[in-house]
């Protein structure tokens, strides 16, 4: 059911410092920072030949990654995003198999302008999984 790895998201406390690591130390091509207030993050996109990395910095008081960074002050992998051909069919299949979809269960428009859903980490090997309509 799942297709390509769309991106790996890494939560960071300092987006400028993390961008410098990826740009200067790792030699990656990175975007400028983009604030996404509706998601509570500021994001930098890193384009690799076969996938993307997203650096996420908390934006606003109730950012969904604030608690993650309290537990992991150095930052860390926050979620992985897999593409699916039909997000509603994927959701229905997962729910039928007993997996938990976070939030209302209805897809939201994600950072790339496409519908996304998040799945409970406890059902997926301790990893928060994002599904994105391909
Ligand atoms: Co994501």
Short mmCIF file of C-alpha atoms and ligand atoms in Angstrom, two decimals:
data_model
loop_
_atom_site.label_atom_id
_atom_site.label_comp_id
_atom_site.label_asym_id
_atom_site.label_seq_id
_atom_site.Cartn_x
_atom_site.Cartn_y
_atom_site.Cartn_z
CA UNK A 1 0.00 0.00 0.00
CA UNK A 2 2.67 2.56 0.92
CA UNK A 3 4.80 3.94 -1.86
CA UNK A 4 7.80 6.25 -1.94
CA UNK A 5 9.41 7.76 1.11
CA UNK A 6 8.33 11.38 0.68
CA UNK A 7 10.38 12.84 3.52
CA UNK A 8 11.95 12.36 6.91
CA UNK A 9 11.18 15.17 9.35
CA UNK A 10 13.73 16.19 11.97
CA UNK A 11 12.71 18.41 14.87
CA UNK A 12 15.27 21.03 15.84
CA UNK A 13 15.44 23.83 18.37
CA UNK A 14 17.51 26.15 16.19
CA UNK A 15 16.59 26.11 12.51
CA UNK A 16 19.45 28.40 11.50
CA UNK A 17 22.03 26.17 13.19
CA UNK A 18 20.47 23.00 11.73
CA UNK A 19 20.35 24.58 8.25
CA UNK A 20 24.03 25.39 8.53
CA UNK A 21 24.82 21.75 9.37
CA UNK A 22 22.93 20.47 6.34
CA UNK A 23 24.15 23.20 3.96
CA UNK A 24 27.76 23.62 5.03
CA UNK A 25 28.77 20.36 6.72
CA UNK A 26 26.70 17.92 4.66
CA UNK A 27 26.68 19.98 1.46
CA UNK A 28 22.94 19.67 0.82
CA UNK A 29 20.68 21.95 -1.19
CA UNK A 30 18.28 23.64 1.21
CA UNK A 31 15.34 26.05 0.92
CA UNK A 32 14.84 29.19 2.91
CA UNK A 33 12.77 28.91 6.10
CA UNK A 34 8.99 28.85 5.63
CA UNK A 35 6.58 29.57 8.48
CA UNK A 36 3.53 27.29 8.59
CA UNK A 37 1.46 28.77 11.43
CA UNK A 38 -1.43 26.35 10.87
CA UNK A 39 0.98 23.48 11.61
CA UNK A 40 2.86 25.24 14.43
CA UNK A 41 6.24 24.91 12.73
CA UNK A 42 8.77 26.75 10.65
CA UNK A 43 10.25 24.40 8.09
CA UNK A 44 13.33 24.16 5.89
CA UNK A 45 13.16 21.73 2.98
CA UNK A 46 16.25 19.80 1.96
CA UNK A 47 16.09 18.13 -1.42
CA UNK A 48 18.09 14.96 -1.85
CA UNK A 49 18.25 12.95 -5.08
CA UNK A 50 15.83 10.31 -3.80
CA UNK A 51 13.80 11.99 -1.05
CA UNK A 52 13.50 15.09 1.12
CA UNK A 53 14.45 16.02 4.64
CA UNK A 54 12.40 18.57 6.53
CA UNK A 55 13.85 20.47 9.46
CA UNK A 56 11.07 21.55 11.82
CA UNK A 57 11.40 24.31 14.40
CA UNK A 58 8.56 25.05 16.83
CA UNK A 59 6.41 28.07 15.93
CA UNK A 60 4.03 29.47 18.51
CA UNK A 61 3.19 28.43 22.06
CA UNK A 62 1.30 25.21 21.30
CA UNK A 63 3.56 23.80 18.62
CA UNK A 64 3.07 20.04 18.19
CA UNK A 65 6.86 19.53 18.32
CA UNK A 66 7.51 21.50 21.52
CA UNK A 67 7.00 18.47 23.78
CA UNK A 68 9.16 16.30 21.53
CA UNK A 69 12.02 18.79 21.94
CA UNK A 70 11.55 18.91 25.70
CA UNK A 71 12.26 15.17 25.73
CA UNK A 72 14.95 15.35 23.04
CA UNK A 73 16.67 18.71 23.46
CA UNK A 74 19.28 17.92 20.79
CA UNK A 75 16.50 17.33 18.26
CA UNK A 76 15.78 14.08 16.49
CA UNK A 77 13.75 12.25 13.89
CA UNK A 78 10.14 13.30 14.43
CA UNK A 79 8.30 11.40 11.69
CA UNK A 80 8.60 9.65 8.36
CA UNK A 81 6.23 10.34 5.49
CA UNK A 82 5.14 7.70 3.00
CA UNK A 83 3.17 8.36 -0.15
CA UNK A 84 -0.09 6.56 -0.85
CA UNK A 85 -2.14 6.63 -4.05
CA UNK A 86 -5.48 7.07 -2.29
CA UNK A 87 -5.34 8.51 1.21
CA UNK A 88 -8.96 7.77 2.10
CA UNK A 89 -8.68 4.14 0.97
CA UNK A 90 -5.42 3.84 2.93
CA UNK A 91 -7.06 5.32 6.04
CA UNK A 92 -10.06 3.00 5.83
CA UNK A 93 -7.83 -0.03 5.43
CA UNK A 94 -5.67 1.00 8.41
CA UNK A 95 -8.65 1.73 10.64
CA UNK A 96 -10.14 -1.65 9.73
CA UNK A 97 -6.88 -3.31 10.80
CA UNK A 98 -7.05 -1.56 14.19
CA UNK A 99 -4.49 1.21 13.60
CA UNK A 100 -5.12 4.61 15.14
CA UNK A 101 -5.29 7.73 13.00
CA UNK A 102 -4.48 10.91 14.92
CA UNK A 103 -6.82 13.90 15.15
CA UNK A 104 -10.24 13.85 13.54
CA UNK A 105 -9.27 11.14 11.07
CA UNK A 106 -9.93 13.49 8.18
CA UNK A 107 -6.93 14.41 6.00
CA UNK A 108 -5.50 17.93 6.37
CA UNK A 109 -3.53 19.84 3.80
CA UNK A 110 0.14 19.35 4.62
CA UNK A 111 3.32 21.31 3.97
CA UNK A 112 3.34 20.39 0.26
CA UNK A 113 -0.27 21.34 -0.42
CA UNK A 114 -1.47 17.72 -0.46
CA UNK A 115 -3.77 15.83 1.94
CA UNK A 116 -1.97 14.16 4.85
CA UNK A 117 -2.81 12.01 7.87
CA UNK A 118 -0.74 11.01 10.88
CA UNK A 119 -0.75 7.52 12.43
CA UNK A 120 -0.17 6.67 16.07
CA UNK A 121 3.49 5.79 16.79
CA UNK A 122 2.49 2.96 19.14
CA UNK A 123 0.95 1.13 16.19
CA UNK A 124 4.00 1.62 13.93
CA UNK A 125 7.16 0.49 15.69
CA UNK A 126 7.42 3.61 17.85
CA UNK A 127 7.56 5.95 14.87
CA UNK A 128 5.10 8.69 14.01
CA UNK A 129 4.03 8.03 10.43
CA UNK A 130 2.62 10.61 8.03
CA UNK A 131 0.76 9.51 4.93
CA UNK A 132 0.62 11.88 2.00
CA UNK A 133 -1.57 11.59 -1.06
CA UNK A 134 0.85 11.06 -3.95
CO1 LIG B 1 5.92 15.69 7.36
#
